[in-house]
Amino acid sequence: MLTRVSESEVSARLPELLERARAGETILVERDGVPVCRLGPPGPTCTLDDFARFLTRHHQRGGTREVAEAPQRLA
């Protein structure tokens, strides 16, 4: 579930919002309707060694040929 809150709401309700994020909810913090950051449960960790192995496998499979469009922003 995604909940949108303003920066001022976060200032007033941070302990509650952190508890909700700990419980699995994702909270999108906005300033003037524009996303600023996201509060949520931690995702899986990735070490530098994990990332290096991923890149090695990716390149062995042919790598990325071309980027067709700009990456999308996460909301």
Backbone as a printed PyTorch tensor [residue, N CA C, xyz], in Angstrom:
tensor([[[  0.8450,  -1.1800,   0.0000],
         [  0.0000,   0.0000,   0.0000],
         [  0.8920,   1.2450,   0.0000]],

        [[  0.5290,   2.2200,  -0.8080],
         [  1.2950,   3.4610,  -0.8980],
         [  0.4660,   4.5960,  -0.3310]],

        [[  1.0340,   5.2980,   0.6320],
         [  0.3910,   6.4520,   1.2380],
         [  1.2210,   7.6810,   0.9100]],

        [[  0.5600,   8.7430,   0.4820],
         [  1.2580,   9.9940,   0.1600],
         [  1.0600,  10.9830,   1.3050]],

        [[  2.1520,  11.6000,   1.7410],
         [  2.0670,  12.6040,   2.8120],
         [  2.9680,  13.7800,   2.4620]],

        [[  2.6170,  14.9360,   2.9910],
         [  3.4400,  16.1270,   2.7680],
         [  4.6050,  16.1410,   3.7500]],

        [[  5.6070,  16.9410,   3.4310],
         [  6.7550,  17.1010,   4.3370],
         [  6.3080,  17.5550,   5.7230]],

        [[  5.3700,  18.4840,   5.7700],
         [  4.9280,  18.9950,   7.0700],
         [  4.2450,  17.9050,   7.8860]],

        [[  3.5150,  17.0010,   7.2240],
         [  2.9040,  15.8820,   7.9420],
         [  3.9670,  14.9700,   8.5380]],

        [[  5.0470,  14.7590,   7.7890],
         [  6.1240,  13.9010,   8.2840],
         [  6.7200,  14.4990,   9.5490]],

        [[  6.9240,  15.8030,   9.5480],
         [  7.4800,  16.4700,  10.7340],
         [  6.5950,  16.2580,  11.9550]],

        [[  5.2950,  16.3000,  11.7350],
         [  4.3590,  16.1880,  12.8570],
         [  4.0990,  14.7390,  13.2700]],

        [[  4.2840,  13.7730,  12.3270],
         [  3.8760,  12.3950,  12.5970],
         [  4.9760,  11.3680,  12.3630]],

        [[  6.2290,  11.7630,  12.4500],
         [  7.3200,  10.8590,  12.1010],
         [  7.2860,   9.5330,  12.8600]],

        [[  7.1430,   9.5220,  14.1870],
         [  7.1390,   8.2120,  14.8710],
         [  6.0480,   7.2690,  14.3460]],

        [[  4.8660,   7.7930,  14.1100],
         [  3.7680,   6.9620,  13.5860],
         [  4.0970,   6.4500,  12.1820]],

        [[  4.6210,   7.3330,  11.3150],
         [  4.9310,   6.9320,   9.9510],
         [  6.0630,   5.9120,   9.9040]],

        [[  7.0450,   6.0500,  10.7670],
         [  8.1250,   5.0630,  10.8390],
         [  7.5930,   3.7040,  11.2730]],

        [[  6.6800,   3.6970,  12.2170],
         [  6.0870,   2.4370,  12.6740],
         [  5.2930,   1.7850,  11.5380]],

        [[  4.5570,   2.5840,  10.7860],
         [  3.7940,   2.0490,   9.6590],
         [  4.7360,   1.4940,   8.5850]],

        [[  5.8520,   2.1740,   8.3440],
         [  6.8410,   1.6820,   7.3830],
         [  7.4540,   0.3770,   7.8770]],

        [[  7.7390,   0.3110,   9.1670],
         [  8.2920,  -0.9170,   9.7470],
         [  7.3330,  -2.0850,   9.5630]],

        [[  6.0380,  -1.7950,   9.5800],
         [  5.0110,  -2.8250,   9.4370],
         [  4.7880,  -3.2130,   7.9700]],

        [[  5.4850,  -2.5490,   7.0390],
         [  5.4020,  -2.9420,   5.6430],
         [  4.7770,  -1.9360,   4.7050]],

        [[  4.2710,  -0.8430,   5.2230],
         [  3.6360,   0.1700,   4.3800],
         [  4.7100,   1.0490,   3.7290]],

        [[  4.4240,   1.5430,   2.5290],
         [  5.3150,   2.4830,   1.8540],
         [  4.6850,   3.8630,   1.9160]],

        [[  5.4550,   4.8370,   2.3850],
         [  4.9790,   6.2120,   2.5240],
         [  5.8040,   7.0940,   1.5950]],

        [[  5.1300,   7.7690,   0.6770],
         [  5.7890,   8.6720,  -0.2630],
         [  5.6840,  10.0860,   0.2840]],

        [[  6.8260,  10.7060,   0.5340],
         [  6.8690,  12.0630,   1.0820],
         [  6.9590,  13.0440,  -0.0870]],

        [[  6.0740,  14.0460,  -0.0720],
         [  6.0150,  15.0000,  -1.1690],
         [  6.1980,  16.4330,  -0.6770]],

        [[  6.7900,  17.2470,  -1.5490],
         [  6.8930,  18.6920,  -1.3150],
         [  6.2070,  19.3600,  -2.4930]],

        [[  5.1590,  20.0930,  -2.2090],
         [  4.3730,  20.7480,  -3.2580],
         [  3.9240,  19.7500,  -4.3290]],

        [[  3.5420,  18.5450,  -3.8980],
         [  3.0520,  17.5220,  -4.8130],
         [  4.1150,  16.7650,  -5.5720]],

        [[  5.3970,  17.0730,  -5.3250],
         [  6.5020,  16.4080,  -6.0100],
         [  7.1720,  15.4390,  -5.0360]],

        [[  7.3370,  14.1660,  -5.4180],
         [  7.9710,  13.1980,  -4.5190],
         [  9.3780,  13.6400,  -4.1140]],

        [[  9.6550,  13.5320,  -2.8050],
         [ 10.9610,  13.8990,  -2.2610],
         [ 11.7140,  12.6600,  -1.8100]],

        [[ 11.0210,  11.7660,  -1.1050],
         [ 11.6360,  10.5260,  -0.6490],
         [ 10.5540,   9.5160,  -0.3180]],

        [[ 10.9980,   8.3240,   0.0060],
         [ 10.0820,   7.2510,   0.3190],
         [ 10.5000,   6.5930,   1.6360]],

        [[  9.5400,   6.3400,   2.4860],
         [  9.7680,   5.5850,   3.7090],
         [  9.1470,   4.2130,   3.5030]],

        [[  9.8510,   3.1880,   3.8860],
         [  9.3020,   1.8550,   3.7300],
         [ 10.2070,   0.8240,   4.3670]],

        [[  9.7630,  -0.4190,   4.3360],
         [ 10.5970,  -1.4760,   4.9040],
         [ 11.8770,  -1.6140,   4.0870]],

        [[ 12.9510,  -2.0310,   4.7110],
         [ 14.2030,  -2.1770,   3.9690],
         [ 14.0750,  -3.2840,   2.9250]],

        [[ 14.7160,  -3.0820,   1.8020],
         [ 14.7200,  -4.0890,   0.7510],
         [ 15.8700,  -5.0560,   0.9610]],

        [[ 16.0300,  -5.9670,   0.0220],
         [ 17.1450,  -6.9080,   0.1330],
         [ 18.4700,  -6.1650,   0.0170]],

        [[ 19.4620,  -6.6460,   0.7070],
         [ 20.7690,  -5.9960,   0.6490],
         [ 21.5690,  -6.5280,  -0.5280]],

        [[ 22.4490,  -5.7230,  -1.0170],
         [ 23.3190,  -6.1000,  -2.1300],
         [ 24.7180,  -5.5950,  -1.7850]],

        [[ 25.6440,  -6.5160,  -1.6620],
         [ 27.0180,  -6.1240,  -1.3670],
         [ 27.7300,  -5.7570,  -2.6610]],

        [[ 28.8850,  -5.1590,  -2.5270],
         [ 29.6800,  -4.8170,  -3.6970],
         [ 30.0650,  -6.0820,  -4.4610]],

        [[ 30.3790,  -7.1610,  -3.7520],
         [ 30.7080,  -8.4350,  -4.4070],
         [ 29.5080,  -8.9740,  -5.1840]],

        [[ 28.3000,  -8.8850,  -4.5880],
         [ 27.0850,  -9.3170,  -5.2930],
         [ 26.9250,  -8.5380,  -6.5920]],

        [[ 27.1210,  -7.2290,  -6.5130],
         [ 26.9550,  -6.3780,  -7.6880],
         [ 28.0080,  -6.6960,  -8.7440]],

        [[ 29.2410,  -6.9270,  -8.3210],
         [ 30.3080,  -7.2660,  -9.2670],
         [ 29.9910,  -8.5860,  -9.9730]],

        [[ 29.4720,  -9.5790,  -9.2390],
         [ 29.0800, -10.8520,  -9.8540],
         [ 27.9480, -10.6440, -10.8630]],

        [[ 26.9830,  -9.8080, -10.4900],
         [ 25.8880,  -9.5070, -11.4090],
         [ 26.4180,  -8.8850, -12.7010]],

        [[ 27.3070,  -7.8980, -12.5770],
         [ 27.8560,  -7.2490, -13.7710],
         [ 28.6390,  -8.2280, -14.6390]],

        [[ 29.3980,  -9.1150, -14.0130],
         [ 30.1520, -10.1200, -14.7650],
         [ 29.2070, -11.0050, -15.5600]],

        [[ 28.1540, -11.5100, -14.9050],
         [ 27.1740, -12.3540, -15.5980],
         [ 26.4840, -11.5740, -16.7160]],

        [[ 26.1350, -10.3410, -16.4320],
         [ 25.4520,  -9.5040, -17.4170],
         [ 26.3160,  -9.3190, -18.6670]],

        [[ 27.5910,  -9.0300, -18.4820],
         [ 28.4910,  -8.8300, -19.6140],
         [ 28.7530, -10.1350, -20.3540]],

        [[ 28.8090, -11.2700, -19.6320],
         [ 29.0040, -12.5630, -20.2830],
         [ 27.8250, -12.9170, -21.1730]],

        [[ 26.6520, -12.4040, -20.8280],
         [ 25.4460, -12.6770, -21.6210],
         [ 25.2360, -11.6440, -22.7300]],

        [[ 26.1870, -10.8050, -22.9520],
         [ 26.0740,  -9.8460, -24.0420],
         [ 25.9230,  -8.4040, -23.5900]],

        [[ 25.7110,  -8.1960, -22.2980],
         [ 25.6250,  -6.8410, -21.7720],
         [ 24.4590,  -6.0580, -22.3250]],

        [[ 24.4940,  -4.7820, -22.1320],
         [ 23.4610,  -3.8770, -22.6180],
         [ 23.9210,  -3.2950, -23.9400]],

        [[ 23.1110,  -3.4630, -24.9460],
         [ 23.4760,  -2.9860, -26.2810],
         [ 23.2630,  -1.4830, -26.4110]],

        [[ 22.0990,  -1.0050, -25.9560],
         [ 21.7960,   0.4120, -26.1360],
         [ 20.6630,   0.7920, -25.1810]],

        [[ 20.6820,   2.0270, -24.7590],
         [ 19.6040,   2.5410, -23.9150],
         [ 18.6880,   3.3440, -24.8140]],

        [[ 17.4200,   2.9050, -24.9110],
         [ 16.4920,   3.5260, -25.8450],
         [ 15.8480,   4.7790, -25.2900]],

        [[ 15.6360,   4.8330, -23.9900],
         [ 14.9800,   6.0070, -23.3820],
         [ 15.5830,   6.2950, -22.0220]],

        [[ 15.2740,   7.4640, -21.5110],
         [ 15.7500,   7.8380, -20.1910],
         [ 15.0770,   6.9570, -19.1490]],

        [[ 15.7660,   6.6230, -18.0620],
         [ 15.1560,   5.8120, -17.0170],
         [ 13.9650,   6.5370, -16.3850]],

        [[ 12.9790,   5.7660, -15.9280],
         [ 11.8160,   6.3460, -15.2760],
         [ 12.1120,   6.6320, -13.8220]],

        [[ 11.5110,   7.6920, -13.3110],
         [ 11.6300,   7.9860, -11.8840],
         [ 10.6770,   7.0840, -11.1270]],

        [[ 11.0880,   6.6340,  -9.9640],
         [ 10.2160,   5.8380,  -9.1090],
         [  9.2860,   6.7580,  -8.3540]],

        [[  8.0460,   6.3960,  -8.2750],
         [  7.0840,   7.2170,  -7.5450],
         [  6.5930,   6.5040,  -6.3250]]])
